[in-house]
């Protein structure tokens, strides 16, 4: 499983952060993917009665799968990864873990007293950047057989 | 003056036990995040108000001084410790009892000067630093984020009739590998009312 992109969107769907880990594609493509996933997220959130933050598989585009996770403040985390031969259960569980780890990194970012972020501001923080890159690398390793 | 090694170690162990016992039994605890966020917003507000990092350091030191003059009596009341025979003992009390009771950390005492009038406290883990990341302007401007601690030590020692200069020399938030506070004894004060804050 390879993580291509980790995106964070605001409640209104504005892009707050985009981590592009795929050397071949441009950022624009992932911005577009994240944006189109917004509608699916709204649907899922209406259906989601259990209050689970992980929204699961949102859509499949070509060989890429898009997963969603919503934070308590309404912000959305979108993960784009590539399809491999793994069983989808194992993959979903791993993506859920990744989302929770990103959520943790986001909380650390927000807790920094020097960060003056409003609801719609982009997230520019080098520590967060490196944490997310590291997570993408960790979860991109080929899964054990 | 050459000190025998063993008496220093025994004394350190004694103070460590006093500190741990006080932490376990006689201290009311507060939620760590509440404390860290309160301190963080305090520093950020000071930065916004003064816009000069050296001035912020000075204010933090003053605030710490006011806290420190009150802490000394508090610590002695909780622990019932007697007067320290020399600066070595004082250093151990600050590190193993004082820091332990109020922050639940025990900085290492080290780097004594030849005349035994200066020493360093190495903080491996400073809870005030959790979640904090200094913006580059603050690092260049010379902000010492936890400078309140220097004021606290200075105030507490003044209550013990010692005039000191206390300052940070290294800080993990500025990219150093550990945080270090340097304490320098200027002079022992005669029994008189300490001068008020300027």
mmCIF file of C-alpha atoms in Angstrom:
data_model
loop_
_atom_site.group_PDB
_atom_site.id
_atom_site.type_symbol
_atom_site.label_atom_id
_atom_site.label_comp_id
_atom_site.label_asym_id
_atom_site.label_seq_id
_atom_site.Cartn_x
_atom_site.Cartn_y
_atom_site.Cartn_z
ATOM 1 C CA UNK A 1 0.000 0.000 0.000
ATOM 2 C CA UNK A 2 1.393 3.371 -0.892
ATOM 3 C CA UNK A 3 0.156 6.633 0.517
ATOM 4 C CA UNK A 4 -0.007 9.182 -2.279
ATOM 5 C CA UNK A 5 -1.505 12.105 -0.504
ATOM 6 C CA UNK A 6 -2.726 13.360 2.833
ATOM 7 C CA UNK A 7 -5.029 16.358 2.668
ATOM 8 C CA UNK A 8 -6.768 18.346 5.371
ATOM 9 C CA UNK A 9 -9.818 20.411 4.499
ATOM 10 C CA UNK A 10 -11.763 22.872 6.544
ATOM 11 C CA UNK A 11 -15.428 22.514 7.406
ATOM 12 C CA UNK A 12 -16.361 24.477 4.285
ATOM 13 C CA UNK A 13 -14.088 22.387 2.116
ATOM 14 C CA UNK A 14 -11.222 24.871 1.829
ATOM 15 C CA UNK A 15 -7.819 23.257 1.597
ATOM 16 C CA UNK A 16 -5.784 23.671 4.774
ATOM 17 C CA UNK A 17 -2.942 21.295 4.127
ATOM 18 C CA UNK A 18 -1.799 19.059 1.316
ATOM 19 C CA UNK A 19 1.008 16.557 1.635
ATOM 20 C CA UNK A 20 1.885 15.156 -1.766
ATOM 21 C CA UNK A 21 4.055 12.053 -1.475
ATOM 22 C CA UNK A 22 3.810 11.014 -5.078
ATOM 23 C CA UNK A 23 6.592 12.377 -7.244
ATOM 24 C CA UNK A 24 4.680 11.801 -10.458
ATOM 25 C CA UNK A 25 1.511 13.728 -9.865
ATOM 26 C CA UNK A 26 1.024 17.420 -9.348
ATOM 27 C CA UNK A 27 -0.633 18.905 -6.293
ATOM 28 C CA UNK A 28 -3.542 20.105 -8.420
ATOM 29 C CA UNK A 29 -4.757 16.574 -9.031
ATOM 30 C CA UNK A 30 -4.946 15.829 -5.330
ATOM 31 C CA UNK A 31 -6.631 19.144 -4.580
ATOM 32 C CA UNK A 32 -9.256 18.128 -7.121
ATOM 33 C CA UNK A 33 -9.674 14.650 -5.641
ATOM 34 C CA UNK A 34 -10.008 16.028 -2.137
ATOM 35 C CA UNK A 35 -12.583 18.543 -3.293
ATOM 36 C CA UNK A 36 -14.713 15.973 -5.072
ATOM 37 C CA UNK A 37 -14.649 13.805 -1.962
ATOM 38 C CA UNK A 38 -16.350 16.598 -0.022
ATOM 39 C CA UNK A 39 -19.817 15.653 -1.270
ATOM 40 C CA UNK A 40 -19.313 12.040 -0.317
ATOM 41 C CA UNK A 41 -18.163 13.161 3.123
ATOM 42 C CA UNK A 42 -21.318 15.242 3.632
ATOM 43 C CA UNK A 43 -23.435 12.205 2.699
ATOM 44 C CA UNK A 44 -21.558 9.885 4.986
ATOM 45 C CA UNK A 45 -21.714 12.314 7.867
ATOM 46 C CA UNK A 46 -25.491 12.472 7.589
ATOM 47 C CA UNK A 47 -25.721 8.701 7.571
ATOM 48 C CA UNK A 48 -23.163 8.271 10.326
ATOM 49 C CA UNK A 49 -25.190 7.696 13.466
ATOM 50 C CA UNK A 50 -22.523 6.054 15.556
ATOM 51 C CA UNK A 51 -20.327 9.163 15.816
ATOM 52 C CA UNK A 52 -17.303 7.268 14.570
ATOM 53 C CA UNK A 53 -14.711 9.691 13.231
ATOM 54 C CA UNK A 54 -13.428 7.346 10.535
ATOM 55 C CA UNK A 55 -15.662 7.521 7.461
ATOM 56 C CA UNK A 56 -14.056 4.658 5.579
ATOM 57 C CA UNK A 57 -13.697 4.312 1.836
ATOM 58 C CA UNK A 58 -15.188 7.328 0.069
ATOM 59 C CA UNK A 59 -14.493 6.728 -3.580
ATOM 60 C CA UNK A 60 -12.239 4.928 -6.010
ATOM 61 C CA UNK A 61 -10.710 6.816 -8.908
ATOM 62 C CA UNK A 62 -8.689 4.743 -11.334
ATOM 63 C CA UNK A 63 -6.099 2.942 -9.258
ATOM 64 C CA UNK A 64 -6.439 5.302 -6.300
ATOM 65 C CA UNK A 65 -8.637 4.865 -3.282
ATOM 66 C CA UNK A 66 -9.800 7.748 -1.144
ATOM 67 C CA UNK A 67 -10.531 7.449 2.560
ATOM 68 C CA UNK A 68 -12.023 10.066 4.841
ATOM 69 C CA UNK A 69 -11.823 10.936 8.525
ATOM 70 C CA UNK A 70 -13.519 13.824 10.224
ATOM 71 C CA UNK A 71 -12.091 15.682 13.217
ATOM 72 C CA UNK A 72 -14.198 16.760 16.161
ATOM 73 C CA UNK A 73 -14.088 20.377 14.985
ATOM 74 C CA UNK A 74 -15.475 19.495 11.579
ATOM 75 C CA UNK A 75 -12.225 19.497 9.657
ATOM 76 C CA UNK A 76 -11.675 16.597 7.281
ATOM 77 C CA UNK A 77 -8.657 14.424 6.683
ATOM 78 C CA UNK A 78 -8.482 12.775 3.280
ATOM 79 C CA UNK A 79 -6.053 9.990 2.489
ATOM 80 C CA UNK A 80 -5.374 8.927 -1.077
ATOM 81 C CA UNK A 81 -3.606 5.640 -1.503
ATOM 82 C CA UNK A 82 -3.094 3.125 -4.262
ATOM 83 C CA UNK A 83 -4.844 -0.196 -4.571
ATOM 84 C CA UNK A 84 -2.761 -3.252 -3.892
ATOM 85 C CA UNK A 85 -3.496 -6.911 -3.470
ATOM 86 C CA UNK A 86 -3.994 -6.666 0.309
ATOM 87 C CA UNK A 87 -7.252 -7.663 1.803
ATOM 88 C CA UNK A 88 -9.323 -4.532 2.106
ATOM 89 C CA UNK A 89 -10.041 -5.149 5.790
ATOM 90 C CA UNK A 90 -6.372 -4.962 6.705
ATOM 91 C CA UNK A 91 -5.898 -1.882 4.576
ATOM 92 C CA UNK A 92 -8.888 -0.117 6.122
ATOM 93 C CA UNK A 93 -7.625 -0.862 9.605
ATOM 94 C CA UNK A 94 -4.209 0.561 8.754
ATOM 95 C CA UNK A 95 -5.679 3.673 7.196
ATOM 96 C CA UNK A 96 -7.789 4.157 10.308
ATOM 97 C CA UNK A 97 -4.616 3.989 12.419
ATOM 98 C CA UNK A 98 -2.928 6.484 10.113
ATOM 99 C CA UNK A 99 -5.877 8.863 10.429
ATOM 100 C CA UNK A 100 -5.728 8.648 14.179
ATOM 101 C CA UNK A 101 -2.000 9.368 14.112
ATOM 102 C CA UNK A 102 -2.580 12.410 11.902
ATOM 103 C CA UNK A 103 -5.306 13.532 14.288
ATOM 104 C CA UNK A 104 -2.759 13.306 17.105
ATOM 105 C CA UNK A 105 -0.224 15.350 15.138
ATOM 106 C CA UNK A 106 -2.916 17.937 14.374
ATOM 107 C CA UNK A 107 -3.737 18.237 18.085
ATOM 108 C CA UNK A 108 -0.057 18.886 18.865
ATOM 109 C CA UNK A 109 -0.038 21.560 16.197
ATOM 110 C CA UNK A 110 -3.118 23.265 17.590
ATOM 111 C CA UNK A 111 -1.755 23.132 21.139
ATOM 112 C CA UNK A 112 1.303 25.211 20.222
ATOM 113 C CA UNK A 113 0.612 28.557 21.890
ATOM 114 C CA UNK A 114 2.472 30.421 19.125
ATOM 115 C CA UNK A 115 0.170 29.096 16.422
ATOM 116 C CA UNK A 116 -2.455 31.696 15.708
ATOM 117 C CA UNK A 117 -4.649 29.598 13.445
ATOM 118 C CA UNK A 118 -8.187 30.550 12.709
ATOM 119 C CA UNK A 119 -10.667 28.099 11.267
ATOM 120 C CA UNK A 120 -9.872 28.782 7.651
ATOM 121 C CA UNK A 121 -6.131 29.417 7.785
ATOM 122 C CA UNK A 122 -3.683 27.120 6.094
ATOM 123 C CA UNK A 123 -1.558 24.950 8.370
ATOM 124 C CA UNK A 124 2.059 25.966 8.004
ATOM 125 C CA UNK A 125 4.173 24.289 10.601
ATOM 126 C CA UNK A 126 7.411 22.481 9.868
ATOM 127 C CA UNK A 127 7.030 20.080 12.781
ATOM 128 C CA UNK A 128 3.590 19.010 11.574
ATOM 129 C CA UNK A 129 4.938 18.714 8.038
ATOM 130 C CA UNK A 130 7.733 16.383 9.035
ATOM 131 C CA UNK A 131 5.451 14.335 11.295
ATOM 132 C CA UNK A 132 2.964 13.805 8.479
ATOM 133 C CA UNK A 133 5.729 12.939 5.986
ATOM 134 C CA UNK A 134 7.099 10.424 8.436
ATOM 135 C CA UNK A 135 3.660 8.860 8.932
ATOM 136 C CA UNK A 136 3.162 8.617 5.167
ATOM 137 C CA UNK A 137 6.522 6.878 4.860
ATOM 138 C CA UNK A 138 5.759 4.458 7.687
ATOM 139 C CA UNK A 139 2.415 3.457 6.301
ATOM 140 C CA UNK A 140 3.725 3.212 2.736
ATOM 141 C CA UNK A 141 5.907 0.265 3.542
ATOM 142 C CA UNK A 142 4.804 -2.942 1.835
ATOM 143 C CA UNK A 143 2.548 -4.789 4.248
ATOM 144 C CA UNK A 144 3.728 -8.148 5.586
ATOM 145 C CA UNK A 145 2.334 -11.103 3.690
ATOM 146 C CA UNK B 1 37.924 23.481 48.818
ATOM 147 C CA UNK B 2 37.895 19.760 48.159
ATOM 148 C CA UNK B 3 34.680 18.023 49.171
ATOM 149 C CA UNK B 4 34.519 14.350 49.972
ATOM 150 C CA UNK B 5 32.335 12.559 47.455
ATOM 151 C CA UNK B 6 30.298 10.410 49.813
ATOM 152 C CA UNK B 7 28.692 13.045 52.048
ATOM 153 C CA UNK B 8 27.466 14.881 48.929
ATOM 154 C CA UNK B 9 25.857 11.738 47.541
ATOM 155 C CA UNK B 10 24.158 10.851 50.820
ATOM 156 C CA UNK B 11 22.851 14.366 51.099
ATOM 157 C CA UNK B 12 21.547 14.224 47.539
ATOM 158 C CA UNK B 13 19.768 10.955 48.259
ATOM 159 C CA UNK B 14 18.206 12.410 51.408
ATOM 160 C CA UNK B 15 16.862 15.427 49.568
ATOM 161 C CA UNK B 16 15.583 13.203 46.774
ATOM 162 C CA UNK B 17 13.618 11.164 49.296
ATOM 163 C CA UNK B 18 12.228 14.320 50.898
ATOM 164 C CA UNK B 19 11.132 15.627 47.512
ATOM 165 C CA UNK B 20 9.452 12.415 46.452
ATOM 166 C CA UNK B 21 7.663 12.037 49.716
ATOM 167 C CA UNK B 22 6.384 15.605 49.545
ATOM 168 C CA UNK B 23 5.239 15.130 45.927
ATOM 169 C CA UNK B 24 3.335 11.991 46.818
ATOM 170 C CA UNK B 25 1.655 13.173 49.974
ATOM 171 C CA UNK B 26 1.543 16.881 50.559
ATOM 172 C CA UNK B 27 0.941 18.362 47.114
ATOM 173 C CA UNK B 28 -2.377 18.987 45.413
ATOM 174 C CA UNK B 29 -2.121 18.305 41.722
ATOM 175 C CA UNK B 30 -3.554 20.262 38.813
ATOM 176 C CA UNK B 31 -4.198 19.113 35.267
ATOM 177 C CA UNK B 32 -0.975 19.420 33.280
ATOM 178 C CA UNK B 33 -2.600 20.667 30.065
ATOM 179 C CA UNK B 34 -4.390 23.469 31.915
ATOM 180 C CA UNK B 35 -1.096 24.608 33.362
ATOM 181 C CA UNK B 36 0.824 24.306 30.093
ATOM 182 C CA UNK B 37 -1.828 26.170 28.094
ATOM 183 C CA UNK B 38 -2.078 28.888 30.731
ATOM 184 C CA UNK B 39 1.663 29.435 30.658
ATOM 185 C CA UNK B 40 1.706 29.307 26.858
ATOM 186 C CA UNK B 41 -1.000 31.957 26.492
ATOM 187 C CA UNK B 42 0.798 34.068 29.074
ATOM 188 C CA UNK B 43 4.022 34.049 27.058
ATOM 189 C CA UNK B 44 2.216 34.657 23.753
ATOM 190 C CA UNK B 45 0.291 37.573 25.235
ATOM 191 C CA UNK B 46 3.498 39.084 26.591
ATOM 192 C CA UNK B 47 5.090 38.721 23.161
ATOM 193 C CA UNK B 48 2.131 40.517 21.578
ATOM 194 C CA UNK B 49 2.135 43.272 24.177
ATOM 195 C CA UNK B 50 5.848 44.009 24.287
ATOM 196 C CA UNK B 51 6.917 43.015 20.759
ATOM 197 C CA UNK B 52 10.492 42.812 22.042
ATOM 198 C CA UNK B 53 11.729 39.413 23.119
ATOM 199 C CA UNK B 54 14.338 40.712 25.549
ATOM 200 C CA UNK B 55 11.629 42.723 27.328
ATOM 201 C CA UNK B 56 9.471 39.591 27.487
ATOM 202 C CA UNK B 57 12.358 37.683 29.077
ATOM 203 C CA UNK B 58 12.661 40.451 31.661
ATOM 204 C CA UNK B 59 8.943 40.394 32.455
ATOM 205 C CA UNK B 60 8.929 36.619 32.809
ATOM 206 C CA UNK B 61 11.866 36.910 35.192
ATOM 207 C CA UNK B 62 10.036 39.540 37.276
ATOM 208 C CA UNK B 63 6.923 37.396 37.450
ATOM 209 C CA UNK B 64 9.011 34.419 38.433
ATOM 210 C CA UNK B 65 10.713 36.481 41.117
ATOM 211 C CA UNK B 66 7.347 37.305 42.691
ATOM 212 C CA UNK B 67 6.416 33.641 42.651
ATOM 213 C CA UNK B 68 9.792 32.564 44.015
ATOM 214 C CA UNK B 69 9.726 34.782 47.104
ATOM 215 C CA UNK B 70 6.502 33.052 48.117
ATOM 216 C CA UNK B 71 7.604 29.552 47.212
ATOM 217 C CA UNK B 72 10.564 29.377 49.560
ATOM 218 C CA UNK B 73 8.416 29.508 52.669
ATOM 219 C CA UNK B 74 5.958 27.076 51.132
ATOM 220 C CA UNK B 75 8.628 24.478 50.438
ATOM 221 C CA UNK B 76 10.138 24.765 53.888
ATOM 222 C CA UNK B 77 6.729 24.471 55.518
ATOM 223 C CA UNK B 78 5.892 21.323 53.557
ATOM 224 C CA UNK B 79 9.172 19.584 54.046
ATOM 225 C CA UNK B 80 10.492 20.894 57.341
ATOM 226 C CA UNK B 81 14.003 21.104 55.919
ATOM 227 C CA UNK B 82 16.692 22.845 57.908
ATOM 228 C CA UNK B 83 19.101 25.531 56.801
ATOM 229 C CA UNK B 84 21.477 24.366 54.065
ATOM 230 C CA UNK B 85 25.123 24.289 55.134
ATOM 231 C CA UNK B 86 26.491 25.437 51.769
ATOM 232 C CA UNK B 87 25.649 26.147 48.141
ATOM 233 C CA UNK B 88 26.010 22.477 47.192
ATOM 234 C CA UNK B 89 23.194 21.563 49.541
ATOM 235 C CA UNK B 90 21.135 24.493 48.305
ATOM 236 C CA UNK B 91 21.554 23.312 44.719
ATOM 237 C CA UNK B 92 20.388 19.836 45.661
ATOM 238 C CA UNK B 93 17.347 21.193 47.482
ATOM 239 C CA UNK B 94 16.359 23.326 44.487
ATOM 240 C CA UNK B 95 16.688 20.405 42.115
ATOM 241 C CA UNK B 96 15.420 17.448 44.146
ATOM 242 C CA UNK B 97 12.859 19.144 46.359
ATOM 243 C CA UNK B 98 11.828 22.435 44.781
ATOM 244 C CA UNK B 99 11.493 21.354 41.152
ATOM 245 C CA UNK B 100 10.126 17.994 42.231
ATOM 246 C CA UNK B 101 7.296 19.442 44.291
ATOM 247 C CA UNK B 102 6.189 22.041 41.750
ATOM 248 C CA UNK B 103 6.925 20.476 38.378
ATOM 249 C CA UNK B 104 7.624 16.834 39.191
ATOM 250 C CA UNK B 105 11.018 16.962 37.486
ATOM 251 C CA UNK B 106 14.504 16.708 38.948
ATOM 252 C CA UNK B 107 17.048 18.663 36.937
ATOM 253 C CA UNK B 108 20.667 17.509 37.231
ATOM 254 C CA UNK B 109 23.074 19.729 39.150
ATOM 255 C CA UNK B 110 26.366 20.057 37.315
ATOM 256 C CA UNK B 111 29.166 22.278 35.972
ATOM 257 C CA UNK B 112 30.263 23.716 39.294
ATOM 258 C CA UNK B 113 32.704 26.594 38.962
ATOM 259 C CA UNK B 114 36.123 26.403 40.596
ATOM 260 C CA UNK B 115 35.110 28.712 43.436
ATOM 261 C CA UNK B 116 31.885 26.721 44.018
ATOM 262 C CA UNK B 117 29.777 29.839 43.539
ATOM 263 C CA UNK B 118 28.159 28.917 40.246
ATOM 264 C CA UNK B 119 26.383 25.825 39.049
ATOM 265 C CA UNK B 120 24.099 24.633 36.286
ATOM 266 C CA UNK B 121 20.750 22.911 36.359
ATOM 267 C CA UNK B 122 20.251 20.661 33.347
ATOM 268 C CA UNK B 123 16.577 20.094 32.590
ATOM 269 C CA UNK B 124 16.103 16.919 30.572
ATOM 270 C CA UNK B 125 12.395 17.306 30.462
ATOM 271 C CA UNK B 126 10.588 20.594 30.899
ATOM 272 C CA UNK B 127 6.801 20.193 31.012
ATOM 273 C CA UNK B 128 6.317 23.844 30.043
ATOM 274 C CA UNK B 129 7.794 23.005 26.635
ATOM 275 C CA UNK B 130 5.177 20.399 25.719
ATOM 276 C CA UNK B 131 3.484 21.192 22.401
ATOM 277 C CA UNK B 132 5.473 24.403 22.081
ATOM 278 C CA UNK B 133 7.413 25.341 18.975
ATOM 279 C CA UNK B 134 9.081 28.733 18.833
ATOM 280 C CA UNK B 135 8.628 30.719 15.619
ATOM 281 C CA UNK B 136 11.971 31.650 13.972
ATOM 282 C CA UNK B 137 11.521 35.330 14.928
ATOM 283 C CA UNK B 138 11.384 34.366 18.584
ATOM 284 C CA UNK B 139 14.517 32.259 18.308
ATOM 285 C CA UNK B 140 16.415 35.086 16.592
ATOM 286 C CA UNK B 141 15.001 37.640 18.993
ATOM 287 C CA UNK B 142 16.449 35.767 21.932
ATOM 288 C CA UNK B 143 13.289 34.574 23.694
ATOM 289 C CA UNK B 144 13.847 32.164 26.597
ATOM 290 C CA UNK B 145 10.423 30.541 26.788
ATOM 291 C CA UNK B 146 10.671 29.199 30.332
ATOM 292 C CA UNK B 147 12.409 32.253 31.744
ATOM 293 C CA UNK B 148 9.880 32.388 34.540
ATOM 294 C CA UNK B 149 11.817 29.521 36.135
ATOM 295 C CA UNK B 150 14.920 31.710 36.412
ATOM 296 C CA UNK B 151 12.933 34.350 38.255
ATOM 297 C CA UNK B 152 11.469 31.749 40.578
ATOM 298 C CA UNK B 153 14.922 30.456 41.535
ATOM 299 C CA UNK B 154 16.242 33.988 42.017
ATOM 300 C CA UNK B 155 13.279 34.964 44.210
ATOM 301 C CA UNK B 156 13.410 31.840 46.318
ATOM 302 C CA UNK B 157 17.153 32.179 46.911
ATOM 303 C CA UNK B 158 16.744 35.815 47.886
ATOM 304 C CA UNK B 159 14.361 34.677 50.605
ATOM 305 C CA UNK B 160 17.192 32.438 51.731
ATOM 306 C CA UNK B 161 19.392 35.534 51.935
ATOM 307 C CA UNK B 162 21.392 34.858 48.797
ATOM 308 C CA UNK B 163 21.607 37.350 45.982
ATOM 309 C CA UNK B 164 21.957 35.453 42.727
ATOM 310 C CA UNK B 165 21.972 35.890 38.990
ATOM 311 C CA UNK B 166 20.019 33.161 37.218
ATOM 312 C CA UNK B 167 19.649 32.782 33.509
ATOM 313 C CA UNK B 168 19.103 30.265 30.750
ATOM 314 C CA UNK B 169 22.135 29.357 28.678
ATOM 315 C CA UNK B 170 20.660 26.637 26.498
ATOM 316 C CA UNK B 171 17.102 25.640 25.579
ATOM 317 C CA UNK B 172 15.732 22.738 23.539
ATOM 318 C CA UNK B 173 13.130 25.061 22.022
ATOM 319 C CA UNK B 174 15.963 27.036 20.455
ATOM 320 C CA UNK B 175 17.507 23.905 18.962
ATOM 321 C CA UNK B 176 20.031 23.027 21.665
ATOM 322 C CA UNK B 177 20.244 19.440 22.832
ATOM 323 C CA UNK B 178 19.117 20.180 26.370
ATOM 324 C CA UNK B 179 17.950 23.054 28.539
ATOM 325 C CA UNK B 180 20.402 24.549 31.010
ATOM 326 C CA UNK B 181 19.943 27.210 33.694
ATOM 327 C CA UNK B 182 23.052 28.837 35.171
ATOM 328 C CA UNK B 183 22.863 29.974 38.808
ATOM 329 C CA UNK B 184 25.531 32.371 40.066
ATOM 330 C CA UNK B 185 25.833 33.395 43.706
ATOM 331 C CA UNK B 186 26.654 37.100 43.854
ATOM 332 C CA UNK B 187 26.704 37.559 47.616
ATOM 333 C CA UNK B 188 25.134 36.392 50.816
ATOM 334 C CA UNK B 189 22.778 39.063 52.109
ATOM 335 C CA UNK B 190 22.895 40.263 55.677
ATOM 336 C CA UNK B 191 19.733 39.757 57.703
ATOM 337 C CA UNK B 192 17.724 42.627 56.239
ATOM 338 C CA UNK B 193 14.501 43.148 54.365
ATOM 339 C CA UNK B 194 15.208 42.317 50.714
ATOM 340 C CA UNK B 195 14.961 45.196 48.274
ATOM 341 C CA UNK B 196 11.633 45.488 46.510
ATOM 342 C CA UNK B 197 11.225 44.753 42.832
ATOM 343 C CA UNK B 198 12.352 47.559 40.499
#
